[in-house]
Short mmCIF file of C-alpha atoms in Angstrom, two decimals:
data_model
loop_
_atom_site.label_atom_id
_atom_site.label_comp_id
_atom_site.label_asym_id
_atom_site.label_seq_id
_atom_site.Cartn_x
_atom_site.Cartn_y
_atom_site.Cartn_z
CA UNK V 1 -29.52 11.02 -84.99
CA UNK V 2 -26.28 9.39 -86.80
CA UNK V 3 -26.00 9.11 -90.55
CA UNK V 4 -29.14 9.44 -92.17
CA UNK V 5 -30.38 8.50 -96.48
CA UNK V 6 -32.20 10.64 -98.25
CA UNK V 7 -34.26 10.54 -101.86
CA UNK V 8 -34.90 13.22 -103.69
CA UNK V 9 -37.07 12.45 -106.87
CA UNK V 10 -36.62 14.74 -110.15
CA UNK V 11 -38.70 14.72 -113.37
CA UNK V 12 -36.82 12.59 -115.74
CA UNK V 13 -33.83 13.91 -117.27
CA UNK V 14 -32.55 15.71 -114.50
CA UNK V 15 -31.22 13.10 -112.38
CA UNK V 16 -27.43 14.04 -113.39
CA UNK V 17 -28.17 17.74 -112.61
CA UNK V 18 -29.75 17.41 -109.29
CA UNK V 19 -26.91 14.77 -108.18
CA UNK V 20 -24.18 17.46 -109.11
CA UNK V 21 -25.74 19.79 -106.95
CA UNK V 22 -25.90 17.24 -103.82
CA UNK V 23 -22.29 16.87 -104.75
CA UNK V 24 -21.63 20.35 -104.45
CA UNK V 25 -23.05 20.25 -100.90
CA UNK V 26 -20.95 18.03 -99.81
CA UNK V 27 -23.07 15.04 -99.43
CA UNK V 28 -21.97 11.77 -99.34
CA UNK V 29 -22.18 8.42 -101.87
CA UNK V 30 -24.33 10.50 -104.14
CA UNK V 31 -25.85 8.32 -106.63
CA UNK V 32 -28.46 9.06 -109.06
CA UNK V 33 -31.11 6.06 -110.17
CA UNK V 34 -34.26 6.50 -112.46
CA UNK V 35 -36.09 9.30 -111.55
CA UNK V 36 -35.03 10.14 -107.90
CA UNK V 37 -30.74 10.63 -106.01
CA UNK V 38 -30.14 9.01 -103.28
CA UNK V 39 -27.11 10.44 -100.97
CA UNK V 40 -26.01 9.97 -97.04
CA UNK V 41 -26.09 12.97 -94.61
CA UNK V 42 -26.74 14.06 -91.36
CA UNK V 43 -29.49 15.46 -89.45
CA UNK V 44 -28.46 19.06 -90.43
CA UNK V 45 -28.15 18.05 -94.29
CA UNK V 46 -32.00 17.83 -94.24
CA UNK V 47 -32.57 21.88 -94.13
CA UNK V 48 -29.84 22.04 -96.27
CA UNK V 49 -31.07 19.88 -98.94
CA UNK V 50 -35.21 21.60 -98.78
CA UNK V 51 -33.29 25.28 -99.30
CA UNK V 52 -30.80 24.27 -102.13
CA UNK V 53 -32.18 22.24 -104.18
CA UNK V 54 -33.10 23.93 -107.48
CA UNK V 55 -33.87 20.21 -109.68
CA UNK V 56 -34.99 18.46 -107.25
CA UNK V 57 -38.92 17.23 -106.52
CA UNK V 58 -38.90 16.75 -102.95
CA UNK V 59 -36.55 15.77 -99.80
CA UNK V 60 -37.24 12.46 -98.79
CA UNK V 61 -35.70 10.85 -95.56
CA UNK V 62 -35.00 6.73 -96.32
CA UNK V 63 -36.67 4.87 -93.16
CA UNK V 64 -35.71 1.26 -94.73
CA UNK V 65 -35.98 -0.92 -97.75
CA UNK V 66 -37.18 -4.57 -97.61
CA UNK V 67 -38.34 -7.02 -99.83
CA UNK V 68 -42.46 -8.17 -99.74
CA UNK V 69 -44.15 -10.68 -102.64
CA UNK V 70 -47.23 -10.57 -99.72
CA UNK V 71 -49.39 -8.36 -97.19
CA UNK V 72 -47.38 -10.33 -94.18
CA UNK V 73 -44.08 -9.48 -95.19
CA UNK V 74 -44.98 -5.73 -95.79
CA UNK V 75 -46.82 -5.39 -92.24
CA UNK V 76 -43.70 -7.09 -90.93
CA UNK V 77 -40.76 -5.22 -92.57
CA UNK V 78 -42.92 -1.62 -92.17
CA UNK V 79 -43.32 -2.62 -88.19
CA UNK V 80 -39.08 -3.95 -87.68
CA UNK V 81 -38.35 0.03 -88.52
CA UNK V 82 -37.93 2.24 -85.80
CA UNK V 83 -41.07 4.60 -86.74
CA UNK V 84 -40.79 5.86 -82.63
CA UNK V 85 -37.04 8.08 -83.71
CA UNK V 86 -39.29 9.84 -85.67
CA UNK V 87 -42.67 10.48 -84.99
CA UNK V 88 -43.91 11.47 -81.65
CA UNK V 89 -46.65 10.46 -79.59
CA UNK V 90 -49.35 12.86 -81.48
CA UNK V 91 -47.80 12.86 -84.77
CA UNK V 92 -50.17 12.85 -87.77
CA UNK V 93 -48.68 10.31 -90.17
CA UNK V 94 -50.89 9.65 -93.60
CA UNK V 95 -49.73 6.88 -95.92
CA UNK V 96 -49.40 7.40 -99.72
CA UNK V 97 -47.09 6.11 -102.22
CA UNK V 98 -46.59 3.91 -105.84
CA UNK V 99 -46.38 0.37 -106.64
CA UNK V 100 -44.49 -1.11 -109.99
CA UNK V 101 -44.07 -4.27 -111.56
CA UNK V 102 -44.98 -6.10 -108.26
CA UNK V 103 -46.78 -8.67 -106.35
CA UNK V 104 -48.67 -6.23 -104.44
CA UNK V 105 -50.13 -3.71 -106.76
CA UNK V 106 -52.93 -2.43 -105.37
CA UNK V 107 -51.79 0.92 -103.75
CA UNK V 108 -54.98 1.44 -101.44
CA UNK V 109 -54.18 -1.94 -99.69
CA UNK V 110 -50.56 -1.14 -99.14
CA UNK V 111 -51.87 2.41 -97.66
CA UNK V 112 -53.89 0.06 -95.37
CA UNK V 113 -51.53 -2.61 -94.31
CA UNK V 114 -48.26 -0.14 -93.82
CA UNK V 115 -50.26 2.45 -91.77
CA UNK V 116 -51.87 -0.36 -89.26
CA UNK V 117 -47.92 -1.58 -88.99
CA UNK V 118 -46.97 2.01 -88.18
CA UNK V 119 -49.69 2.10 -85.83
CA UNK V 120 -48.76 -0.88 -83.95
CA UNK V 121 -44.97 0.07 -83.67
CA UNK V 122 -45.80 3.57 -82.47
CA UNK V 123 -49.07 2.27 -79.75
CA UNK V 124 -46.16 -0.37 -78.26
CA UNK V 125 -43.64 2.15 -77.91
CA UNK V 126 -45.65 5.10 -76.67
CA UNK V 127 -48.42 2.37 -74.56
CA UNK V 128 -51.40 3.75 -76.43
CA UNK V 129 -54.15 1.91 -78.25
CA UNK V 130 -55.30 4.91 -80.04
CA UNK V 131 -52.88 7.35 -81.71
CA UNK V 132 -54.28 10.90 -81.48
CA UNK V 133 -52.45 12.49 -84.52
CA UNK V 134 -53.34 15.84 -83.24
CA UNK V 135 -49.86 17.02 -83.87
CA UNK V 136 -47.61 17.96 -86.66
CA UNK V 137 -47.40 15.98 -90.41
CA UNK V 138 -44.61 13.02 -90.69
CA UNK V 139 -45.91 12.15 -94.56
CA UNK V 140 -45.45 8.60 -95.09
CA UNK V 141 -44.01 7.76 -98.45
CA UNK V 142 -43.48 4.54 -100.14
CA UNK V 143 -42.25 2.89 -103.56
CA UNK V 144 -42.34 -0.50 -104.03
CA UNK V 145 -40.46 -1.82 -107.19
CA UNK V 146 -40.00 -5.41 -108.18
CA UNK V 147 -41.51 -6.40 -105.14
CA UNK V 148 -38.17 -3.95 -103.03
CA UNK V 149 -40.31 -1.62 -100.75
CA UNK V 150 -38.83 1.64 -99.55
CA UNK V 151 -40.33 3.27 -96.37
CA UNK V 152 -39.53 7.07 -96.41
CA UNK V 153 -40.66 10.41 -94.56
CA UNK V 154 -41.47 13.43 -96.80
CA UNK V 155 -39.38 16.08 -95.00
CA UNK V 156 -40.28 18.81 -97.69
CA UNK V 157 -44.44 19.09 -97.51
CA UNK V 158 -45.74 21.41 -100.67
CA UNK V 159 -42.99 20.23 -103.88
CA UNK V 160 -39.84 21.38 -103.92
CA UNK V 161 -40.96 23.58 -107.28
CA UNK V 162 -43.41 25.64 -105.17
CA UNK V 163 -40.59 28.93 -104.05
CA UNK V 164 -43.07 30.70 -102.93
CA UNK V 165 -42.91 33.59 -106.06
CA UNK V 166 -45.79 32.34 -108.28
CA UNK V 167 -49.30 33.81 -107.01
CA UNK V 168 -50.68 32.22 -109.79
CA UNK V 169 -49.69 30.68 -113.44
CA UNK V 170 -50.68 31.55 -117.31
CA UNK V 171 -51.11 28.59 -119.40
CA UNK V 172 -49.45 26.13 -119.24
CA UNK V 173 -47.22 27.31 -116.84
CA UNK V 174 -43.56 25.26 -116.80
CA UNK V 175 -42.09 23.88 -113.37
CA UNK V 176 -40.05 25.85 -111.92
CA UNK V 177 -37.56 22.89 -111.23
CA UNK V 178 -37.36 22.42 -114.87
CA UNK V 179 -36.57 26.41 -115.62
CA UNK V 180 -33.80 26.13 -113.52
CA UNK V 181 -32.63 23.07 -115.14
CA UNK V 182 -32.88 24.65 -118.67
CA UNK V 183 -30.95 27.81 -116.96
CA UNK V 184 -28.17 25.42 -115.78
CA UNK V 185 -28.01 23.36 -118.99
CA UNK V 186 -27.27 26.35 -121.17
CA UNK V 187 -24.35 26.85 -118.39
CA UNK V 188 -25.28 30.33 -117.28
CA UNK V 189 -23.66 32.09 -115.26
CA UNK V 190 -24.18 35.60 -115.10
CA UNK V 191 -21.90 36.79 -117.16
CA UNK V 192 -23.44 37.50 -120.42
CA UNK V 193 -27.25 38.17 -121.12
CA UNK V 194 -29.68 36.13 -121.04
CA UNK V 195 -33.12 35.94 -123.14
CA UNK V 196 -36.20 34.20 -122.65
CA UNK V 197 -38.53 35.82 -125.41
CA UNK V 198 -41.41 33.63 -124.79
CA UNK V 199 -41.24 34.10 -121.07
CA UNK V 200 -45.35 33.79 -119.80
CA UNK V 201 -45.36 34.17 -116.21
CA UNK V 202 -41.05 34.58 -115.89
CA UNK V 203 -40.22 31.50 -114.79
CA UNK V 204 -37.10 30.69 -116.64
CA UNK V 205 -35.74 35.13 -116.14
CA UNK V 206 -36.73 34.73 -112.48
CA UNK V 207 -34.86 30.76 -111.77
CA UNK V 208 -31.83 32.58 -114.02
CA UNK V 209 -31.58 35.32 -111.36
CA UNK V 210 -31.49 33.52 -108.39
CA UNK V 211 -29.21 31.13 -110.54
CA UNK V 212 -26.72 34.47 -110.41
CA UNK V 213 -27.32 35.68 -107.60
CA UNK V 214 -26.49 32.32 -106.00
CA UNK V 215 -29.33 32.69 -104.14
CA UNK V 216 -31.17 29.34 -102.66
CA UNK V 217 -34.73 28.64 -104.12
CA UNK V 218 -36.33 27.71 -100.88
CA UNK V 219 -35.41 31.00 -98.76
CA UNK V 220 -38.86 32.10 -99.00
CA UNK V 221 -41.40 28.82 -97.77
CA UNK V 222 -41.88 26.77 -95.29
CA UNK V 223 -41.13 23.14 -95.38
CA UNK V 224 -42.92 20.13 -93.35
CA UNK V 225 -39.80 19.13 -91.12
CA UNK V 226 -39.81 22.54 -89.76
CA UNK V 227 -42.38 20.94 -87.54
CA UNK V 228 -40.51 17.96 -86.51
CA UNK V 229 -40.14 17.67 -83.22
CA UNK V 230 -36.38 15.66 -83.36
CA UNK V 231 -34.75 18.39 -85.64
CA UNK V 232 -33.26 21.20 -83.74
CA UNK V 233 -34.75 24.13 -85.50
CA UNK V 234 -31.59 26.10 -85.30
CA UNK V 235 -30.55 23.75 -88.28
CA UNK V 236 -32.97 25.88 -90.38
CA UNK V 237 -31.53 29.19 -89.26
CA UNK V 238 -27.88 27.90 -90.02
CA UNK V 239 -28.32 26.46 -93.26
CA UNK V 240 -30.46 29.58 -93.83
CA UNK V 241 -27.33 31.63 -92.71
CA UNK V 242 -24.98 29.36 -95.04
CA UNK V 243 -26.71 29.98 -98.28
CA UNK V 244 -27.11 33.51 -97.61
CA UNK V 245 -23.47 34.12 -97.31
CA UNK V 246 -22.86 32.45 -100.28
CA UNK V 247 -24.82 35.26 -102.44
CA UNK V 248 -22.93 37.01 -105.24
CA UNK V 249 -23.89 40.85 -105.80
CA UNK V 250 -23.35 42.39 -109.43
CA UNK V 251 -25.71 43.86 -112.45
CA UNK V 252 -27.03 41.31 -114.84
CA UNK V 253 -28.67 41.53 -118.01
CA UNK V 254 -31.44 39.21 -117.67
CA UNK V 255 -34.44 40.14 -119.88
CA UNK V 256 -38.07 38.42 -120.52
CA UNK V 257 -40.73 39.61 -123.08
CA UNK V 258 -43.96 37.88 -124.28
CA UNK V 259 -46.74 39.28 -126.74
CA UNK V 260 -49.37 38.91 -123.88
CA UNK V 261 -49.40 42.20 -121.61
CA UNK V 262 -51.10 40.29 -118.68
CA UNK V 263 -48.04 37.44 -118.80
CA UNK V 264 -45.79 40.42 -118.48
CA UNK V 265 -47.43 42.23 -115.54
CA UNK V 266 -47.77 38.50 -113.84
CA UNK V 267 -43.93 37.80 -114.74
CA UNK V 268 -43.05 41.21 -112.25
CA UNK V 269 -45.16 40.72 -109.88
CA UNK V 270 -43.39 37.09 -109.53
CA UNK V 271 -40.10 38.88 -110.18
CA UNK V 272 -40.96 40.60 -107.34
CA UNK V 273 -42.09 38.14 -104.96
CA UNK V 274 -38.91 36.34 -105.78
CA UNK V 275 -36.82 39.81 -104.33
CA UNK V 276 -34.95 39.50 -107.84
CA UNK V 277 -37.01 42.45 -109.93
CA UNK V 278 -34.07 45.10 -109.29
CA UNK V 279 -32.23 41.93 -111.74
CA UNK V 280 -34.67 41.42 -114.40
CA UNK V 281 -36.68 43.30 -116.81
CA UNK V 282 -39.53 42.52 -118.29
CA UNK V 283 -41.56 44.13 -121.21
CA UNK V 284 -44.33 43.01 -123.60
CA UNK V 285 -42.23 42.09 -127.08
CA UNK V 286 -43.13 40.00 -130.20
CA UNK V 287 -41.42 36.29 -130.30
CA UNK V 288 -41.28 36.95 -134.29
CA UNK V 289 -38.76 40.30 -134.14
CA UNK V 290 -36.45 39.49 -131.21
CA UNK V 291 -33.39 40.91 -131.53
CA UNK V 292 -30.93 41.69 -129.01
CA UNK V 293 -27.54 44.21 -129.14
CA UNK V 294 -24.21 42.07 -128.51
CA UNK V 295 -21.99 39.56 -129.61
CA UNK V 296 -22.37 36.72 -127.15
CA UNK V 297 -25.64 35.91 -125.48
CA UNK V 298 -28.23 32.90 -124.66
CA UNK V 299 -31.66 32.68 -125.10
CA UNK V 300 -32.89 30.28 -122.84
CA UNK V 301 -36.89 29.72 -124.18
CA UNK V 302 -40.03 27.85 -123.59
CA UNK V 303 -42.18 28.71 -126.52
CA UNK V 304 -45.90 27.41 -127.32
CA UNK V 305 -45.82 23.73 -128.20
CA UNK V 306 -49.00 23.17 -130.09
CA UNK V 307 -50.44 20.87 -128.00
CA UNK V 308 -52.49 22.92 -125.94
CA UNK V 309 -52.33 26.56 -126.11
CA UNK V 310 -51.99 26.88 -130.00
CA UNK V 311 -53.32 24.62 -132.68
CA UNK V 312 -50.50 23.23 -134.40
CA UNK V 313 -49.88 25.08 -137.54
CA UNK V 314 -49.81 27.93 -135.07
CA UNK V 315 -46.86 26.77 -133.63
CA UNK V 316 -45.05 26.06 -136.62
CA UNK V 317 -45.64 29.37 -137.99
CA UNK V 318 -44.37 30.88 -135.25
CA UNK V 319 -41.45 28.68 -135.09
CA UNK V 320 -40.29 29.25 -138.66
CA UNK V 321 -41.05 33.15 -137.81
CA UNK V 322 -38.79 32.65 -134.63
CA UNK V 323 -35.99 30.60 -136.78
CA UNK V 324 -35.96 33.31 -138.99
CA UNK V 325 -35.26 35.87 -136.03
CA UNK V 326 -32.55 33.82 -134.56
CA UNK V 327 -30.63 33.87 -137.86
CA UNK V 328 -30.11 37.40 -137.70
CA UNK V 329 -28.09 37.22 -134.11
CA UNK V 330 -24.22 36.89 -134.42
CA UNK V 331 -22.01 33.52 -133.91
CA UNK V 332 -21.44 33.85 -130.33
CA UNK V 333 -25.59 33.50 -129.19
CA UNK V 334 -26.31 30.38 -128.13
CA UNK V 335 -30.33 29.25 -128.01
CA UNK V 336 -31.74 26.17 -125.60
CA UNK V 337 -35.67 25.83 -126.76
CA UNK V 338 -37.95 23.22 -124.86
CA UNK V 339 -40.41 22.00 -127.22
CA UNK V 340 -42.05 18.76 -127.55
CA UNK V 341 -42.92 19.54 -131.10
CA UNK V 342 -41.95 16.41 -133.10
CA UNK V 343 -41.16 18.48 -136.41
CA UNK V 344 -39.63 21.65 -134.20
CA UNK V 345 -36.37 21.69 -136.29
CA UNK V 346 -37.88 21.83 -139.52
CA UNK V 347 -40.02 24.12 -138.93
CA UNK V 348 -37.63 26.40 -137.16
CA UNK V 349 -35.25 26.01 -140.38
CA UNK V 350 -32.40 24.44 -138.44
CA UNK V 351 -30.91 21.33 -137.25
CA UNK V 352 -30.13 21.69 -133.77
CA UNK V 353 -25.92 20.81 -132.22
CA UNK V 354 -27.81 18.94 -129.32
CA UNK V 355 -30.64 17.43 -127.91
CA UNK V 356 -31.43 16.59 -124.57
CA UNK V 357 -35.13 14.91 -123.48
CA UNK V 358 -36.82 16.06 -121.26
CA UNK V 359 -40.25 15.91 -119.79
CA UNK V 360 -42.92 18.43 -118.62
CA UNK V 361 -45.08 17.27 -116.80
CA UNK V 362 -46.34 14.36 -118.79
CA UNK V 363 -44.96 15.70 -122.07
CA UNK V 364 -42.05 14.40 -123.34
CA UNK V 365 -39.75 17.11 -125.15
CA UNK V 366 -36.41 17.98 -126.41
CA UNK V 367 -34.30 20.54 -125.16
CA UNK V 368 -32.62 21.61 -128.50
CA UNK V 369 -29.54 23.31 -128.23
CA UNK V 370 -28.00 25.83 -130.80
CA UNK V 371 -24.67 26.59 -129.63
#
């Protein structure tokens, strides 16, 4: 199959993080843009990429990129690429994708027009008039920006945030991809404990003990490519084999409480499903009197913004009751809150070392960091 590119998209913020751990992999020409990392690899770098990846969105394979200002030069570009490597004879292949600041804007018709191209390369190679696309899913993906489309193959099926350990969220739940980017942010590494007092349904105790366990996100699901008829599916066991022998084994003191009993209950039973509850624990605890034993330690939190759960003098009560809190906990505690409170620091009593935006989902926050 030769050298092959690959995008993986991110929520914005973490393009740095996710292209440090492509790096770290050992892929090559790395380069992060707006909102996605591109890198080269080969054929067994795709399995690799779906299990590791603990920032990233998806695992995109890069068919081609070609410029279009009309319907002609899209059908034409989308039919030059060599669809036929790819998908087989009965291969289901859907069309769905985004269009920006372009000549052809209206996503529906660019659904049309590249699928009918795809079509036509894949009936001339394979002699067929009618595809049957009985078979498995080759998810068409495309981006066209400034009038530059990119062609791509979703390799990953169900996001890249989905591990496979949340049966089913509390509120406002937060993405799992952006836990484990708050986890490596604060630079943990298993060493000292590690806090998330506001912790709902775990997510940020549970991404902090695979974190130090060094154990890959994706072990437990199944990705799309696992269908694909071209990849050798002992690529799957050995980068499955890889990553395992890369876990660490030790104790760590990784701890979660929340003032909701149900969150608690839901955050073990994820703990669980994640095969990390004999590293975390878990009780029902009030935000307002954390306190923890120690002289170094993070707190790594996601409280209640304000915006959806709480009303917003809510919030900021329980921020200034949290601020208080934190100023009992000795020098060597550092705290990373999400929030996308506009008056969080004032309210919490402190003005924070850092800040680093974020978004979740939609929401545009501030990591602040207390160090």
């Amino acid at each position: 199959m030769g050298e092959l590119t690959f995008a993986v998209p991110t929520l914005f913020g973490l393009e740095g993080l996710c292209a440090d751990e492509m790096r770290r992999l050992d892929l090559l020409d790395v380069r992060a843009e707006n909102g996605r990392v591109l890198c080269g690899g080969t054929a067994a770098d795709l399995p690799r990429l779906n299990l590791n990846l603990r920032t990233g969105e998806r695992v995109l394979l890069v068919l081609g990129t070609f410029p279009a200002e009309d319907f002609d030069a899209l059908f034409e570009g989308t039919r030059a690429l060599p669809w036929e490597r790819f998908i087989p004879k009965n291969g289901q292949f859907p069309v769905k994708g985004h269009s920006l600041n372009s000549v052809l804007h209206s996503v529906p018709a660019c659904q049309s027009i590249i699928k009918k191209a795809v079509a036509a390369r894949l009936g001339a190679k394979y002699g067929l008039n009618t595809l049957p696309e009985t078979g498995g899913l080759y998810q068409i993906q495309f981006s066209i920006m400034k009038d530059a489309v990119t062609l791509m193959l979703d390799t990953s099926g169900a996001g890249l945030h989905k591990r496979g350990y949340r049966a089913q969220g509390v509120d406002a739940p937060l993405r799992e991809t952006l836990a484990a980017a708050m986890v490596l942010l604060s630079r943990y590494r298993g060493r000292d404990p590690l806090c998330d007092p506001f912790c709902g349904s775990g997510t940020i105790p549970i991404e902090a003990a695979l974190i130090a366990k060094n154990r890959v996100p994706g072990l437990n699901r199944h990705f799309s490519a696992q269908k694909w008829t071209w990849l050798d599916n002992k690529l799957w066991m050995s980068a499955a084999d890889e990553a395992m022998d890369k876990e660490f084994d030790g104790d760590y003191e990784i701890w979660g409480g929340d003032i909701d009993p149900a969150a608690v209950e839901l955050a073990r039973h994820n703990a669980a499903l994640a095969e990390v509850e004999d590293l975390v624990s878990f009780e029902t605890a009030d935000a307002t009197r954390f306190h923890w034993g120690g002289i170094r330690g993070r707190v790594v939190t996601n409280p209640p913004y304000g915006e959806r759960i709480m009303e917003r003098r809510e919030a900021e009560e329980l921020y200034r009751a949290f601020g208080k809190a934190w100023n009992k906990f000795p020098e060597g505690w550092k705290l990373y809150l999400l929030s996308s409170h506009t008056e969080f620091e004032r309210t919490f009593g402190k003005k924070a070392d850092k800040k680093r935006k974020l978004y979740n989902g939609m929401l545009k926050c501030d990591l602040f960091m207390y160090l």
